[in-house]
Amino acid sequence: MNSRCEIPRENLSAYIDGELNSEESMRVEEHLSTCPECRRALESLRRTREFLAGLPSESPPEDLRVELREAISGVAAQDVPRTVRGRRRGISLAAVAAAAALVLLLPVAALLSTQLMVPGHDRLVAESGDPLPAEAPNDVGIMGSPPEIEPEGDEEAPEETPGVAGAGEDTVVVRDSLTLRAHDVEWVSANARMIAEEMGGVLRKQSRTFDSRGGLVESILILDAPPEVTAAVGEGIMDMGTLVARTTEEGSEGDIDGTMELVISVERTPDVPPIVVEEEPAEAVAYGSPSLLAGEMRRSFSGSWIRFGAWVGNALVWVAGHLPHLAFFATAFFLSAGVVRLIRRRGFPR
Amino acid sequence: MNEEQLVGRARSGDIEAFEALVSEYDGRIYNMAYRMLGNPEDARDVTQDAFLKAYSSIGGFRGDASFSTWLYRIAKNVCLDVLRRRSRRTVFSLDDPMETEEGELDRQLAGELPDPEDALLDSEVRDAVKDAILRLPPHHRSIIVLRDIEDLSYEEIAEILEIGLGTVKSRLYRARSALSANLASLELFHHRGVGPGERREGQ
């Protein structure tokens, strides 16, 4: 249907909104005069918009503003906005104390985490199952394949190791790895699929991996996707809010027709235990998805983490002998930092 | 005092300035949240949450976009968070056939919707339209709400959703098509002969 019309259908809706330039508008008008089908479509879009315009504007309940005012003063009382505090007081004592405590705590925490790290550490991964290596999801179970799979002759892509780009001549396998929490996997992958299919991408295969308790650990979508679909899925998924940080570069600019492989997975215990990292950034990222950012940091810093790991290893030998003392000092520092902060926040009694 | 000055003051910790901004925008944010989520309780929570987030992160607002765009973006994210949390309770079925396949949309568009003026948006129709919006997937819902309820320009929408203008255009078209399909399939309009039964025929 679309193919018969020389104007893109989406221009009809932009035309109603007055968001086309004059040349485009003219083309739409010209086309409308000859195409009854598009006239009907335009009318339908127009009515849809009128229905929406007919909805009354919902006004907030009267007490909401009061409540908001109180909530804001509540927040304000205990927390001056950060920039202001920084400017007024410079680097705070508490920050220095906390940093010192952290430096001391780090090796201890490292030691503890290597000692205590058990397979069940990541609650989302099966107790016994070794975590799936991030780069080779070949061993996933195919749990459900949708009705509209269209096997064609030369399709090898799903079988190939989906490394970044370059599976066959015409096939580009794009990997977008997103790191999410378990319950989000289903939601994001359903949405990703919706966006892709709506744009004419074809879902060729979907596999889901569960842990031993039946939690969804990973969902892989393999899509036959024209380039703009690849981009749209990337964008669309980002649009799921704070869920997802960034898709990989290859993912957002697929410039060749091909296959998109979308791996949506929960955060897993990484192969090389990057020790402290997982716990550390949790505080730093108040807004957004901690698990995701943690994942990103791990990726980009993995090189230095290995070096860091070696350093920690050496430190550990020394630390092991001094563990009780260190733990004591660290705790003391942490406590003092807390007290300093508390005083600062509440203020000295005048 | 204009908005820029208010924002400047709010950034340096002036609560009254921030409250002035709240009074300016709380209606719009509430309305958006209400249309995104469908009930006053969630709309209320989202509005409050969004403004609190805005307050605590206004130091990071650098004025690249307008304040309203920035605020809408925060509110949109909060809405999506709520939807996501909800989705944990009602699980998507991945094996359901898509409701919005291209062919179906096109067929739907060629069909007849009743004239909105005939239908005279009475409360029954309003509820039906509201439900039709709520049946859209999140990315469609947010773009429809921003454009057709909040009346924002394509450019503003692009900034709020952090997508390109081209994507705004195409997504909006798809969202409206899907909505028109939803509207047409509602009980309300069955007598016009566009019930869901007929839509499925061709599959």
XYZ file of C-alpha atoms in Angstrom:
553
model
C 0.000 0.000 0.000
C 2.730 2.361 0.948
C 4.689 1.477 -2.076
C 2.046 2.806 -4.393
C 2.167 6.261 -2.897
C 5.025 8.545 -3.707
C 4.902 10.356 -0.405
C 5.841 8.777 2.884
C 2.776 8.102 4.988
C 4.303 9.736 8.009
C 4.223 13.017 6.141
C 0.450 12.887 6.349
C 0.568 13.144 10.081
C 3.289 15.802 10.011
C 1.147 17.653 7.482
C -1.725 17.853 9.919
C 0.645 19.249 12.489
C 1.993 21.871 10.148
C 5.462 20.463 10.633
C 6.355 20.088 6.964
C 8.209 22.674 4.965
C 6.348 24.340 2.135
C 7.760 22.088 -0.527
C 6.802 18.946 1.345
C 3.344 20.280 2.079
C 2.824 21.018 -1.552
C 3.812 17.526 -2.483
C 1.397 16.102 0.059
C -1.420 18.277 -1.246
C -0.699 17.307 -4.813
C -0.684 13.688 -3.894
C -3.886 13.929 -1.891
C -5.725 15.260 -4.895
C -5.019 12.058 -6.754
C -5.048 9.419 -4.021
C -8.342 8.636 -2.308
C -6.631 6.138 -0.044
C -4.339 8.749 1.427
C -7.250 11.124 1.754
C -9.006 8.575 3.896
C -5.877 7.976 5.916
C -5.487 11.706 6.447
C -9.061 12.020 7.554
C -8.593 9.174 9.980
C -5.484 10.743 11.456
C -7.217 14.053 11.725
C -10.131 12.567 13.601
C -7.846 10.715 15.903
C -6.204 13.975 16.745
C -9.538 15.665 17.297
C -10.549 12.960 19.717
C -7.409 13.648 21.668
C -7.953 17.369 21.569
C -11.420 16.768 22.985
C -10.006 15.324 26.166
C -10.283 17.720 29.062
C -7.136 18.835 30.760
C -6.924 17.138 34.119
C -6.051 19.549 36.820
C -4.116 18.477 39.854
C -5.936 18.109 43.154
C -5.872 21.293 45.181
C -3.722 19.995 47.955
C -1.008 18.777 45.640
C 0.694 22.137 45.493
C 0.731 22.413 49.252
C 2.056 18.929 49.541
C 4.731 19.661 46.996
C 5.727 22.805 48.809
C 6.132 20.874 52.021
C 8.047 18.094 50.374
C 10.418 20.549 48.783
C 11.071 22.481 51.956
C 11.590 19.155 53.634
C 14.273 18.244 51.158
C 15.709 21.738 51.271
C 16.035 21.676 55.049
C 18.212 18.622 55.065
C 20.039 19.139 51.851
C 21.186 22.336 50.252
C 21.559 21.767 46.533
C 24.954 20.379 45.814
C 26.395 23.152 43.711
C 25.657 25.686 46.344
C 27.203 23.681 49.089
C 30.303 23.063 47.026
C 30.757 26.710 46.239
C 30.198 27.919 49.715
C 32.301 25.538 51.648
C 34.827 24.169 49.255
C 35.845 20.585 49.717
C 34.138 19.389 52.813
C 35.796 17.824 55.759
C 33.451 14.916 55.596
C 34.466 14.155 52.047
C 38.118 14.096 53.040
C 37.457 11.848 55.986
C 35.291 9.545 53.934
C 37.898 9.345 51.196
C 40.573 8.479 53.711
C 38.386 5.816 55.232
C 37.631 4.457 51.813
C 41.280 4.202 50.870
C 41.883 2.204 53.987
C 38.784 0.146 53.574
C 39.394 -0.758 49.971
C 41.953 -3.528 50.468
C 39.957 -4.924 53.336
C 36.827 -4.974 51.305
C 38.781 -6.554 48.487
C 40.004 -9.281 50.715
C 36.604 -9.869 52.170
C 34.976 -9.967 48.809
C 37.384 -12.547 47.441
C 36.924 -14.658 50.504
C 33.215 -14.303 50.668
C 32.381 -14.299 47.027
C 30.133 -17.239 46.421
C 28.380 -18.262 43.246
C 25.130 -17.019 44.668
C 26.622 -13.589 45.129
C 24.641 -12.349 42.205
C 21.152 -13.258 43.143
C 20.032 -13.336 39.563
C 22.309 -16.046 38.377
C 21.751 -19.685 39.034
C 23.594 -20.953 42.064
C 25.338 -23.663 40.158
C 25.294 -22.308 36.662
C 28.446 -20.600 35.600
C 27.620 -17.172 34.357
C 27.243 -16.871 30.618
C 30.305 -15.288 29.151
C 29.272 -11.951 27.812
C 30.723 -12.522 24.386
C 29.407 -15.958 23.573
C 25.730 -16.551 24.143
C 25.694 -19.620 21.951
C 24.584 -22.006 24.579
C 21.316 -20.340 25.345
C 18.190 -22.357 25.337
C 15.683 -21.527 22.678
C 12.572 -21.171 24.739
C 10.076 -19.661 22.451
C 10.023 -18.896 18.808
C 7.351 -16.584 17.511
C 5.002 -17.526 14.736
C 6.323 -15.173 12.123
C 9.769 -16.595 11.704
C 10.580 -16.700 8.060
C 13.423 -19.025 7.355
C 15.133 -18.195 4.134
C 17.739 -20.113 2.259
C 21.014 -18.540 3.213
C 20.420 -17.568 6.743
C 23.326 -18.592 8.798
C 23.571 -15.625 11.044
C 21.977 -17.041 14.163
C 24.399 -19.921 14.098
C 27.471 -17.806 13.803
C 29.289 -16.487 16.749
C 27.731 -13.119 17.066
C 30.862 -11.120 17.417
C 30.651 -7.483 16.534
C 29.949 -7.030 12.850
C 30.956 -9.070 9.915
C 29.244 -12.432 9.908
C 28.692 -12.761 6.200
C 28.824 -10.618 3.108
C 25.415 -9.103 3.504
C 24.848 -9.815 7.084
C 26.032 -7.649 9.823
C 25.516 -8.932 13.256
C 25.168 -6.088 15.615
C 25.368 -6.666 19.274
C 23.753 -4.355 21.646
C 24.330 -5.401 25.130
C 22.158 -3.930 27.728
C 22.497 -4.734 31.319
C 19.329 -4.779 33.289
C 17.740 -6.154 36.328
C 15.781 -9.362 35.956
C 12.226 -8.117 35.837
C 13.114 -5.524 33.247
C 14.349 -7.981 30.704
C 10.932 -9.139 29.682
C 9.612 -5.639 29.418
C 12.441 -4.204 27.417
C 12.603 -7.105 25.046
C 8.874 -6.984 24.416
C 9.175 -3.310 23.661
C 12.210 -3.720 21.491
C 10.396 -6.311 19.493
C 7.372 -4.116 19.153
C 9.389 -1.226 17.843
C 11.329 -3.383 15.432
C 8.313 -5.117 14.001
C 6.392 -1.969 13.676
C 9.115 -0.606 11.461
C 9.188 -3.601 9.219
C 11.915 -5.580 10.928
C 11.263 -9.285 11.126
C 11.883 -11.219 14.255
C 13.726 -14.272 13.196
C 14.586 -15.871 16.417
C 14.216 -15.259 20.037
C 15.861 -17.146 22.765
C 15.505 -16.762 26.429
C 17.675 -18.072 29.162
C 16.446 -18.771 32.620
C 18.270 -19.505 35.787
C 17.508 -22.542 37.875
C 14.802 -20.696 39.735
C 13.047 -19.785 36.553
C 14.096 -16.147 36.504
C 14.677 -14.693 33.090
C 18.359 -13.996 32.792
C 18.740 -13.131 29.186
C 16.640 -12.549 26.150
C 18.201 -12.495 22.727
C 16.321 -11.157 19.759
C 17.590 -11.737 16.297
C 15.976 -9.416 13.845
C 16.151 -8.959 10.134
C 16.515 -5.276 10.278
C 16.913 -2.570 7.694
C 19.308 0.107 8.915
C 16.706 2.538 10.126
C 15.181 -0.190 12.238
C 18.435 -0.831 13.958
C 18.642 2.819 14.829
C 15.032 3.029 15.908
C 15.306 0.064 18.207
C 18.328 1.609 19.806
C 16.548 4.874 20.294
C 13.334 3.252 21.335
C 15.003 1.248 23.999
C 16.774 4.251 25.350
C 13.371 5.761 25.543
C 12.348 3.178 28.108
C 13.554 5.675 30.615
C 16.290 5.232 33.087
C 16.467 1.573 32.290
C 19.062 1.623 29.679
C 22.130 3.705 29.312
C 23.536 3.553 25.865
C 23.446 1.123 23.038
C 26.752 0.347 21.472
C 27.903 2.439 18.574
C 27.637 -0.376 16.122
C 24.102 -0.828 17.257
C 22.859 2.642 16.714
C 24.297 3.048 13.284
C 23.770 -0.095 11.316
C 24.455 1.163 7.812
C 24.029 -2.108 6.014
C 20.924 -4.191 5.677
C 21.305 -7.097 7.903
C 20.679 -8.771 11.117
C 20.479 -7.173 14.443
C 21.113 -9.173 17.470
C 19.832 -7.633 20.572
C 21.003 -9.132 23.789
C 19.010 -8.074 26.758
C 20.310 -9.487 29.937
C 20.421 -9.039 33.640
C 23.607 -8.112 35.295
C 25.815 -11.081 35.838
C 28.794 -11.810 37.916
C 31.638 -10.968 35.594
C 34.165 -13.627 34.655
C 37.138 -11.803 36.045
C 35.930 -10.744 39.423
C 36.445 -7.012 39.423
C 36.231 -7.108 43.154
C 35.118 -3.877 44.720
C 33.629 -2.239 41.703
C 30.225 -3.687 42.054
C 29.690 -2.249 45.439
C 31.460 1.015 44.995
C 29.490 2.953 42.414
C 26.157 2.165 43.941
C 26.313 5.310 46.033
C 27.661 7.509 43.324
C 24.809 6.902 40.957
C 21.736 8.136 42.618
C 19.888 8.852 39.443
C 19.660 6.326 36.710
C 20.340 2.680 36.864
C 23.174 1.698 39.149
C 23.505 -1.771 37.803
C 23.847 -0.499 34.304
C 26.397 2.091 35.062
C 28.321 -0.448 36.996
C 28.290 -2.596 33.918
C 29.544 0.228 31.778
C 32.305 1.111 34.121
C 33.413 -2.448 34.179
C 33.670 -2.530 30.461
C 35.600 0.626 29.990
C 37.919 0.187 32.885
C 38.539 -3.503 32.573
C 42.154 -2.961 31.496
C 43.044 -0.868 34.439
C 41.107 -3.138 36.710
C 43.328 -6.000 35.802
C 46.347 -3.936 36.753
C 44.519 -2.803 39.806
C 43.777 -6.414 40.579
C 47.482 -7.225 40.557
C 48.172 -4.364 42.877
C 45.420 -5.489 45.172
C 46.828 -8.982 45.130
C 50.147 -7.718 46.461
C 48.434 -5.529 48.953
C 46.368 -8.422 50.169
C 49.368 -10.397 51.306
C 50.362 -7.529 53.505
C 46.848 -6.744 54.556
C 46.140 -10.301 55.582
C 48.573 -9.976 58.432
C 47.181 -6.663 59.594
C 43.561 -7.294 59.017
C 42.186 -6.713 62.507
C 44.050 -3.420 62.946
C 43.076 -2.170 59.563
C 39.475 -3.054 60.036
C 39.492 -1.219 63.292
C 41.023 1.929 61.833
C 38.771 1.877 58.851
C 35.684 1.549 60.946
C 36.855 4.345 63.167
C 37.422 6.591 60.185
C 34.085 5.768 58.711
C 32.328 6.479 61.935
C 34.120 9.757 62.373
C 33.256 10.747 58.839
C 29.641 9.984 59.591
C 29.696 12.079 62.710
C 31.317 15.006 60.924
C 28.690 14.829 58.226
C 25.904 14.627 60.708
C 27.143 17.689 62.505
C 27.498 19.552 59.288
C 24.021 18.697 58.174
C 22.249 19.426 61.396
C 24.494 22.336 62.269
C 26.084 23.025 65.600
C 23.680 24.085 68.278
C 23.794 27.827 68.546
C 10.723 37.992 36.974
C 11.040 35.876 33.868
C 11.600 32.165 33.786
C 15.302 32.373 33.180
C 15.773 34.501 36.260
C 13.612 32.171 38.287
C 15.641 29.206 37.169
C 18.840 31.042 38.010
C 17.600 31.790 41.487
C 16.310 28.295 41.991
C 19.714 26.993 41.041
C 21.332 28.969 43.758
C 18.989 27.501 46.301
C 16.111 29.977 46.334
C 13.130 27.851 47.294
C 10.587 30.513 46.516
C 11.876 30.812 42.986
C 11.598 27.090 42.588
C 8.093 27.140 43.950
C 7.158 29.747 41.416
C 8.340 27.358 38.737
C 6.309 24.595 40.323
C 3.158 26.679 40.174
C 3.882 27.393 36.551
C 4.242 23.781 35.529
C 2.543 21.488 37.984
C -0.695 21.475 36.017
C 0.989 20.417 32.819
C 3.144 17.785 34.428
C 0.167 16.387 36.280
C -1.907 16.258 33.139
C 0.834 14.501 31.251
C 1.303 11.963 34.026
C -2.423 11.394 34.221
C -2.641 10.605 30.525
C 0.427 8.415 30.645
C -0.669 6.403 33.637
C -4.417 6.655 33.655
C -5.189 7.366 37.270
C -4.996 10.338 39.628
C -3.012 8.555 42.338
C -0.111 7.699 40.082
C -0.303 11.095 38.423
C 0.013 12.710 41.787
C 2.964 10.589 42.823
C 4.715 11.185 39.559
C 4.208 14.923 39.732
C 5.612 15.062 43.195
C 8.482 12.780 42.360
C 9.358 14.681 39.229
C 9.483 18.020 40.994
C 11.536 16.657 43.826
C 13.981 15.187 41.363
C 14.040 18.457 39.500
C 14.710 20.300 42.714
C 17.552 18.121 43.789
C 19.195 18.088 40.382
C 18.569 21.630 39.269
C 22.227 22.354 39.922
C 22.963 20.163 36.942
C 20.561 21.994 34.664
C 22.742 23.992 32.344
C 20.134 25.592 30.208
C 20.996 23.735 26.987
C 17.328 22.989 26.662
C 14.520 25.057 28.045
C 13.487 24.454 31.611
C 10.157 23.017 30.562
C 11.826 20.528 28.230
C 14.131 19.455 30.986
C 11.255 19.097 33.396
C 9.186 17.103 30.943
C 12.100 14.791 30.409
C 12.374 14.107 34.091
C 8.630 13.559 34.340
C 8.644 11.260 31.348
C 11.365 9.171 32.935
C 9.464 8.945 36.176
C 6.352 7.863 34.264
C 8.292 5.176 32.456
C 9.686 3.978 35.741
C 6.169 3.572 37.053
C 5.115 1.725 33.925
C 8.097 -0.511 34.230
C 7.345 -1.318 37.819
C 3.790 -2.098 36.809
C 4.966 -4.345 34.042
C 6.505 -6.599 36.632
C 3.051 -7.360 37.805
C 1.380 -7.778 34.460
C 3.694 -9.753 32.293
C 3.844 -9.168 28.585
C 3.187 -12.149 26.464
C 5.892 -12.256 23.886
C 4.020 -14.739 21.791
C 0.960 -12.639 21.271
C 0.623 -11.467 17.744
C 1.330 -7.802 17.347
C -1.685 -5.634 17.309
C -0.064 -2.995 15.272
C 1.262 -4.745 12.254
C 1.629 -2.536 9.274
C -1.058 -4.206 7.207
C -3.550 -4.011 9.957
C -2.855 -0.364 10.529
C -3.286 0.483 6.937
C -6.517 -1.379 6.718
C -7.604 0.406 9.799
C -6.710 3.783 8.466
C -8.734 3.130 5.377
C -11.716 2.366 7.598
C -14.104 4.882 9.020
C -13.915 6.521 12.373
C -16.989 8.313 13.561
C -16.927 12.058 13.385
C -15.692 13.356 16.728
C -18.217 16.140 16.567
C -21.028 13.691 16.061
C -19.835 11.735 18.990
C -19.637 14.933 21.024
C -16.986 13.771 23.409
C -19.318 12.859 26.199
C -17.923 11.133 29.230
C -18.307 7.708 27.730
C -16.324 8.669 24.690
C -13.722 10.408 26.774
C -13.193 7.273 28.789
C -12.912 5.297 25.616
C -10.278 7.638 24.231
C -8.435 7.525 27.506
C -8.414 3.728 27.419
C -7.298 3.729 23.836
C -4.267 5.782 24.846
C -3.515 3.460 27.716
C -3.506 0.504 25.395
C -0.594 1.929 23.451
C 2.912 0.743 24.204
C 4.936 3.237 26.282
C 6.916 4.777 23.449
C 3.737 5.510 21.523
C 1.906 6.727 24.534
C 4.555 9.228 25.489
C 4.797 10.762 22.052
C 1.025 11.054 21.684
C 0.702 12.663 25.068
C 3.468 15.153 24.416
C 2.157 16.150 21.033
C -1.594 15.861 21.149
C -2.267 16.437 24.815
C 0.538 18.748 25.848
C 0.705 20.386 22.454
C 4.473 20.525 22.179
C 6.386 21.100 18.975
C 8.301 18.344 17.195
C 11.509 19.983 18.263
C 10.595 20.017 21.911
C 9.470 16.429 21.710
C 12.742 15.444 20.089
C 14.607 16.959 23.007
C 12.399 15.447 25.647
C 12.505 11.954 24.219
C 16.098 12.341 23.105
C 15.392 11.168 19.600
C 15.853 12.747 16.178
C 13.246 14.857 14.414
C 12.788 12.197 11.771
C 12.022 9.658 14.438
C 9.542 12.010 16.049
C 7.742 12.270 12.740
C 7.608 8.578 11.993
C 6.899 7.478 15.534
C 4.104 9.963 15.856
C 2.553 8.699 12.663
C 2.714 5.145 13.920
C 1.414 6.079 17.313
C -1.554 7.878 15.833
C -2.259 5.022 13.467
C -2.160 2.584 16.340
C -4.407 4.835 18.366
C -6.841 5.158 15.544
C -6.903 1.370 15.333
C -7.535 1.198 19.071
C -10.331 3.714 18.806
C -11.927 1.931 15.932
C -11.901 -1.366 17.766
C -13.689 -0.011 20.798
C -17.113 -1.290 21.662
C -18.388 2.189 21.291
C -17.978 2.240 17.580
C -19.094 -1.247 16.757
C -22.201 -0.138 15.060
C -20.008 1.566 12.503
C -18.816 -1.818 11.426
C -15.184 -1.730 12.433
C -15.165 -4.270 15.213
C -12.091 -6.265 16.089
C -13.590 -9.368 14.536
C -13.404 -7.863 11.140
C -9.895 -6.692 11.646
C -8.667 -10.175 12.321
C -10.174 -11.626 9.195
C -7.223 -11.070 6.973
C -4.648 -12.681 9.226
